[in-house]
XYZ file of C-alpha atoms in Angstrom:
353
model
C 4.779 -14.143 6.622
C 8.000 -14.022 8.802
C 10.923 -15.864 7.854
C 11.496 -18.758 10.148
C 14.905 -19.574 10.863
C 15.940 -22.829 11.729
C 19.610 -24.553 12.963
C 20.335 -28.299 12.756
C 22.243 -29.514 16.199
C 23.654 -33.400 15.046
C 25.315 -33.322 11.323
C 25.543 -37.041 11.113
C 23.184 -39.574 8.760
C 19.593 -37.985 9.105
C 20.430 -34.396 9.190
C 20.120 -33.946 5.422
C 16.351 -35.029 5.526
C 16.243 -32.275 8.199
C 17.833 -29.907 5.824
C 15.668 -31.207 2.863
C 12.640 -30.488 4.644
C 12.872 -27.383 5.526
C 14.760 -26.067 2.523
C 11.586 -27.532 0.627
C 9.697 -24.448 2.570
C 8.954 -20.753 1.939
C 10.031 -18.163 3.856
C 12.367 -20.260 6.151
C 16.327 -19.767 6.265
C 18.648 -22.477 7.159
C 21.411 -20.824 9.435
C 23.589 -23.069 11.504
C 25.171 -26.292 11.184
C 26.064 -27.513 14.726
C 28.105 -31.159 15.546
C 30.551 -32.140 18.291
C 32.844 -32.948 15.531
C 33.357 -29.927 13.508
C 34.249 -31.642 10.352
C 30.813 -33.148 9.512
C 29.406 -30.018 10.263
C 31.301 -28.479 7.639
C 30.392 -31.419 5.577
C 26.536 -30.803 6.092
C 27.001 -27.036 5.700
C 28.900 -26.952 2.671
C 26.595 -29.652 0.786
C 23.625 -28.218 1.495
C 24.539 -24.074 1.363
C 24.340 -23.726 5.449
C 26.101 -20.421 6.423
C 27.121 -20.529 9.563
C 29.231 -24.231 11.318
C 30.206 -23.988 14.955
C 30.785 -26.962 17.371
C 29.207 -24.947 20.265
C 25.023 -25.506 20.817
C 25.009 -22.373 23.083
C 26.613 -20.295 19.944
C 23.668 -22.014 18.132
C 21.202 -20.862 21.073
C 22.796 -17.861 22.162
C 21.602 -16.281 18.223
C 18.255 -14.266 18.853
C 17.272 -14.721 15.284
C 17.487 -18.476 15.558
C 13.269 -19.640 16.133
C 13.774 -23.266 16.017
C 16.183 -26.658 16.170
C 16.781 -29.886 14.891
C 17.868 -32.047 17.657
C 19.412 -34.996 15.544
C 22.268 -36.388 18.391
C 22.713 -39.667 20.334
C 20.173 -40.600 22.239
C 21.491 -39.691 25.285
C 22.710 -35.665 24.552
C 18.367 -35.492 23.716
C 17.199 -34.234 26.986
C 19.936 -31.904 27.588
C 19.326 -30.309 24.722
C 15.906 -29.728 24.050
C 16.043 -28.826 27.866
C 18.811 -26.281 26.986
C 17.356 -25.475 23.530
C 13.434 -24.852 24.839
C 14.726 -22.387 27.913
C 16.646 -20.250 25.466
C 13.060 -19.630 23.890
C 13.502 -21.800 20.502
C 10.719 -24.343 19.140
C 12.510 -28.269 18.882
C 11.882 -31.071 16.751
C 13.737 -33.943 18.366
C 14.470 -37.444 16.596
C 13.224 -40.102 18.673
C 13.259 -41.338 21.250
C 12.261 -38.085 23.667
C 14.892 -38.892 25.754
C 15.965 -41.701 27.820
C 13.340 -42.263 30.491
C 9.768 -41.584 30.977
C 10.381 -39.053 33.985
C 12.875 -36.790 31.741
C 10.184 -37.116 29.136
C 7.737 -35.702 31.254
C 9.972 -32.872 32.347
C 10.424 -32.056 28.505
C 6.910 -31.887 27.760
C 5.972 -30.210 31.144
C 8.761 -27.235 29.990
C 8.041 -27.377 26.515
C 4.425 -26.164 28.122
C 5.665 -24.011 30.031
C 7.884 -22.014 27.767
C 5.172 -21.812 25.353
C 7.390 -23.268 22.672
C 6.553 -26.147 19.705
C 8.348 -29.299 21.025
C 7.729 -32.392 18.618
C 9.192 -35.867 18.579
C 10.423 -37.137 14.835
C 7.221 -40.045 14.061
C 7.774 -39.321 10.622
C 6.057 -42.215 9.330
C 2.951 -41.010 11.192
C 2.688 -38.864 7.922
C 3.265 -41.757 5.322
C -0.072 -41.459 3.181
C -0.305 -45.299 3.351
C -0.618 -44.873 7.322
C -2.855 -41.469 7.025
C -4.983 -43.739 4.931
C -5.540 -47.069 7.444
C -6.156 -44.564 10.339
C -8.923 -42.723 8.591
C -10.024 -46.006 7.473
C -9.953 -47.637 11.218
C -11.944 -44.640 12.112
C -14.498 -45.105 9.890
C -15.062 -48.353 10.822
C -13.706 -50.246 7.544
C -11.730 -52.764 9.997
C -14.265 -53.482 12.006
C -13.140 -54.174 15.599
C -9.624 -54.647 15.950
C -9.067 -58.045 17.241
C -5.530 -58.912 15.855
C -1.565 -57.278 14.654
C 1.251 -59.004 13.367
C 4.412 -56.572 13.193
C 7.826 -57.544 12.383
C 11.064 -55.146 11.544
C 14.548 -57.240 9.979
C 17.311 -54.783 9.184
C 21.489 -55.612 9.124
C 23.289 -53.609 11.028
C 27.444 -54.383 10.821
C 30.229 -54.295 13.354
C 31.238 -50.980 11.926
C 27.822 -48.865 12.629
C 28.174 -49.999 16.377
C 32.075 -49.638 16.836
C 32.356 -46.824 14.930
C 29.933 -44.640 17.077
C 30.180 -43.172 20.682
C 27.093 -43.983 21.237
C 25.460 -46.436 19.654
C 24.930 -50.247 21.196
C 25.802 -48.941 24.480
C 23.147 -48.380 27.302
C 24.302 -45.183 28.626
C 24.301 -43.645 24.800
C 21.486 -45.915 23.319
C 19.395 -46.877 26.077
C 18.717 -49.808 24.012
C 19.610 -50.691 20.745
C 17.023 -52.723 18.380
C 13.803 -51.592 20.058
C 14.657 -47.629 20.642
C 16.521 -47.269 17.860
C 15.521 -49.074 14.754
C 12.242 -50.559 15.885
C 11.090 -47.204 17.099
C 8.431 -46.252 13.786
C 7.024 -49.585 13.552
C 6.015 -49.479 17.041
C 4.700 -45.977 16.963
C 3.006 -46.360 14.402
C 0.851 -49.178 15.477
C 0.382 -47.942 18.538
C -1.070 -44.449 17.035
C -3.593 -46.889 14.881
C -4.643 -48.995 17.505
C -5.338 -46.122 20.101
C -2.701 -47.342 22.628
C -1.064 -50.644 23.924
C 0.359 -52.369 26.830
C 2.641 -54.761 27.666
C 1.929 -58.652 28.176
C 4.556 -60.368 27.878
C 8.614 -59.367 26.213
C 12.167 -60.873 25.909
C 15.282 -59.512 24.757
C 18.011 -61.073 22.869
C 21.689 -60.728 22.720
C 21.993 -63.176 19.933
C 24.199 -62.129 17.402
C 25.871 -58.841 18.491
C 27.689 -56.571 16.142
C 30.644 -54.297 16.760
C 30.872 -54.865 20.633
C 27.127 -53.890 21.589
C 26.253 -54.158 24.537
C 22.540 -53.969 23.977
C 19.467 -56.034 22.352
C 20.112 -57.378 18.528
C 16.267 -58.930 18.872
C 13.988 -58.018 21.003
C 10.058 -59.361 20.745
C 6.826 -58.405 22.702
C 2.901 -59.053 22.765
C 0.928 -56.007 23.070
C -2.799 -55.824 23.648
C -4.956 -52.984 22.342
C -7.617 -50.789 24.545
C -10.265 -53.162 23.333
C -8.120 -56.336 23.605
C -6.259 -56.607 20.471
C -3.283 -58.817 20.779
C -0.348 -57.858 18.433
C 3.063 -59.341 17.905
C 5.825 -57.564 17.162
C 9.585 -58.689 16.792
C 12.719 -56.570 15.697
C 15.788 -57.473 14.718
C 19.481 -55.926 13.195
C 21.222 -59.101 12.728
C 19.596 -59.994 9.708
C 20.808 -60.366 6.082
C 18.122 -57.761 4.773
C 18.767 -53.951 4.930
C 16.009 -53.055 5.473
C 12.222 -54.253 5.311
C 9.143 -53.795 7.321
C 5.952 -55.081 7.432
C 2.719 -54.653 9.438
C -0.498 -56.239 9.679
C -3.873 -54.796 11.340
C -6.853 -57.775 11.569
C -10.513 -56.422 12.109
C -13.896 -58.256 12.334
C -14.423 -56.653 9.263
C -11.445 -56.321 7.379
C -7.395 -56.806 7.233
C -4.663 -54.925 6.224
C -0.944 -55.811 5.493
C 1.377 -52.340 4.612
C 5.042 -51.426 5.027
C 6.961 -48.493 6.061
C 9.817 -48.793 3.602
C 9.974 -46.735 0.430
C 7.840 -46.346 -0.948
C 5.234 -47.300 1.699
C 3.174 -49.928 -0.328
C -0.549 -51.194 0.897
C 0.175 -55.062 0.189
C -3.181 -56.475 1.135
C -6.629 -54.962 1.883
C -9.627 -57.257 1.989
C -13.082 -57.186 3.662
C -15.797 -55.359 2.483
C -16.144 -53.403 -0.568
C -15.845 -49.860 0.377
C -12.460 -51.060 1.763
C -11.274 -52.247 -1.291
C -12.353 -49.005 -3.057
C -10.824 -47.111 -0.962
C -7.621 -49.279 -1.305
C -7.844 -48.899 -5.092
C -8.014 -45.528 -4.765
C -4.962 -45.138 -2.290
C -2.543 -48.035 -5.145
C -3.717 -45.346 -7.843
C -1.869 -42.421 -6.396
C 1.303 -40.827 -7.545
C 4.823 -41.679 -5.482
C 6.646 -38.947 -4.462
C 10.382 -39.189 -4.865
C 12.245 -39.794 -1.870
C 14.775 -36.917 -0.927
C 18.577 -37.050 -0.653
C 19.579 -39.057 2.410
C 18.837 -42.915 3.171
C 16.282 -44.649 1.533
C 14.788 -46.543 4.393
C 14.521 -43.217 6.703
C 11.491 -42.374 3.528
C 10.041 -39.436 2.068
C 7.805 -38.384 5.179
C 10.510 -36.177 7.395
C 9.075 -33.366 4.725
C 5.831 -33.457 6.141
C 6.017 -33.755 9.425
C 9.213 -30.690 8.924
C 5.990 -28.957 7.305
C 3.433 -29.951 10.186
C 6.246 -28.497 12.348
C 6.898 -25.046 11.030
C 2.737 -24.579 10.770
C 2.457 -25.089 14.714
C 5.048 -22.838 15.345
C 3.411 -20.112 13.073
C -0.170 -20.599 14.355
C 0.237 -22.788 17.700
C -1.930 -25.796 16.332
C -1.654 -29.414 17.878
C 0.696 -31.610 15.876
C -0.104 -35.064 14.379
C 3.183 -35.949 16.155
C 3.765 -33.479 19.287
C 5.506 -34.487 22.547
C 2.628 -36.139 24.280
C 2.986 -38.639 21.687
C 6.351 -39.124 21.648
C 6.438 -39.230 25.993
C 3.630 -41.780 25.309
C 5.501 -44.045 23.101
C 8.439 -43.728 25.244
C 6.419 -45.100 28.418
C 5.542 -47.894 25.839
C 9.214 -48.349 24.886
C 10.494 -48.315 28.705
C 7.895 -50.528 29.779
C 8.835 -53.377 26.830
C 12.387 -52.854 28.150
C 11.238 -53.350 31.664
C 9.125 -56.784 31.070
C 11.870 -58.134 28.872
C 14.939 -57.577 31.500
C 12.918 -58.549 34.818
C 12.314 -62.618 35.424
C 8.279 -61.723 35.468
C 8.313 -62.102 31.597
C 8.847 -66.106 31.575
C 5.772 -66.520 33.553
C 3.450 -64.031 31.895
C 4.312 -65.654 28.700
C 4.603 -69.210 30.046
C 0.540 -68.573 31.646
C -0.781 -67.354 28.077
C 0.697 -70.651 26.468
C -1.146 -72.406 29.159
């Protein structure tokens, strides 16, 4: 098998999962270390046996041995990258979001086609086995028809994680700041087991800002499903809590309540019987340990990383590829749309009615 060999572009707080994923894999070398500040690329390099550090992408691109990247920068530096990144010929796994519209979404994916290259959008928690598990289950009918999701993100977030960054809390970095940023998996991941969702009805708050942000601290939505599922769903970083997560799927025949902390715990499944087997089944499974890095970000990075490096090798269709990360941008940029035009009091104030 040929060795793949992979560079890290963004040294900062979820490169090391990056690193850890990969480094879990056989026959792929971990070359380059690449940051706008050349310090914390040294720091990433040097903790985790990277060879080469440089502060230059197009040293990163410019090596012919180089096969793929970890785009892991501000929000804002995404499309330039993977733009730059995919025409010098390397495969890309992006964090989210895509980029910072729909339309340079769609020009991502449309090259990413064009070049023939692997281009895949960080959904990590896609590949949670508690999530793998309600999809299969949804699919097979254990649910029932989904008429109902509650989903709800509360995470702190201090005046020194906003001031402190270049990027962060701003519009022109962030594009957003609660929603895009820390509300991103929760969304996705509903989304992907509910087969899609639109937009009834959002608002946006700028209720308890941190660190001079500029953006959303709270932001919450109602989202109906293809076959008319309503969910709620509600984010927040001004809250006491670190971190928690919890989401709720309601079917006709059966309910589930699950997280995506770590690790990802199945709180509630009732309905019918074979859904409470296979929920016994799922509680009775060994828990992986998470890997070096922050807790919250979980254990799952390694499989998707793994998902990743496959499609490069033999050209398969990822569980999380670009068309689902362009599609869960629309959703994003159409939430963001609703909440910051007037039309949102009135679509909410006629469902009350």
């Amino acid at each position: 098998m040929k060795r793949l060999v992979h560079a890290v572009v963004g040294c900062g707080r979820v490169a090391p999962n990056h690193v850890d994923g990969f480094s879990a894999l056989p026959d792929v070398e971990m070359r380059w270390a690449c940051d706008r500040d050349l310090t914390t690329a040294e720091s990433l390099a040097r903790a985790h046996g990277l060879p080469r550090v440089t502060t230059d992408v197009h040293e990163v691109l410019a090596d012919p041995e180089v096969d793929s990247v970890s785009v892991a920068t501000g929000h804002a530096t995404h499309h330039g990258l993977v733009a730059a990144a995919l025409e010098a010929g390397k495969h890309v796994l992006v964090e989210k979001p895509l980029a910072l519209s729909a339309e340079d979404g769609a020009a991502l994916t449309s090259l990413a086609e064009r070049a023939g290259r692997v281009l895949s959008v960080v959904s990590q928690h896609r590949y949670d086995r508690v999530v793998t598990a309600i999809r299969d289950w949804i699919g097979a009918g254990l649910l029932g028809s989904l008429v109902s999701g509650v989903v709800s993100l509360q995470c702190g977030r201090d005046d020194a994680y906003y001031a402190g960054s270049y990027w962060r809390g701003t519009y022109a970095g962030e594009g957003g700041s609660a929603l895009v940023n820390q509300g991103y998996h929760a969304l996705d991941v509903t989304r992907w087991l509910t087969g899609g969702l639109a937009v009834v009805g959002a608002v946006a708050g700028h209720t308890a800002p941190r660190g001079g942000m500029e953006t959303e601290d709270t932001l919450a939505a109602l989202l109906r499903g293809p076959q008319g599922a309503l969910v709620t769903y509600q984010v927040t970083v001004a809250s006491s809590i670190t971190w928690r997560t919890r989401v709720e799927i309601i079917g006709t025949g059966g309910s589930v309540l699950f997280d995506l902390d770590h690790p990802g715990t199945l709180h509630l499944a009732e309905g019918n019987e074979e859904l409470r087997a296979a929920a016994a089944e799922l509680a009775s499974a060994e828990v992986e340990q998470a890997p070096p890095g922050i807790g919250y970000y979980g254990i799952s990075h390694r499989r998707q990383i793994a998902d990743f490096a496959a499609a490069v090798r033999d050209g398969h269709q990822m569980i999380a590829d670009d068309r689902a990360g362009l599609e869960t941008l629309i959703l994003l940029q159409d939430i963001y749309r609703v909440a910051g035009h007037e039309v949102a009091a009135p679509v909410l104030s006629a469902l009350r009615s």
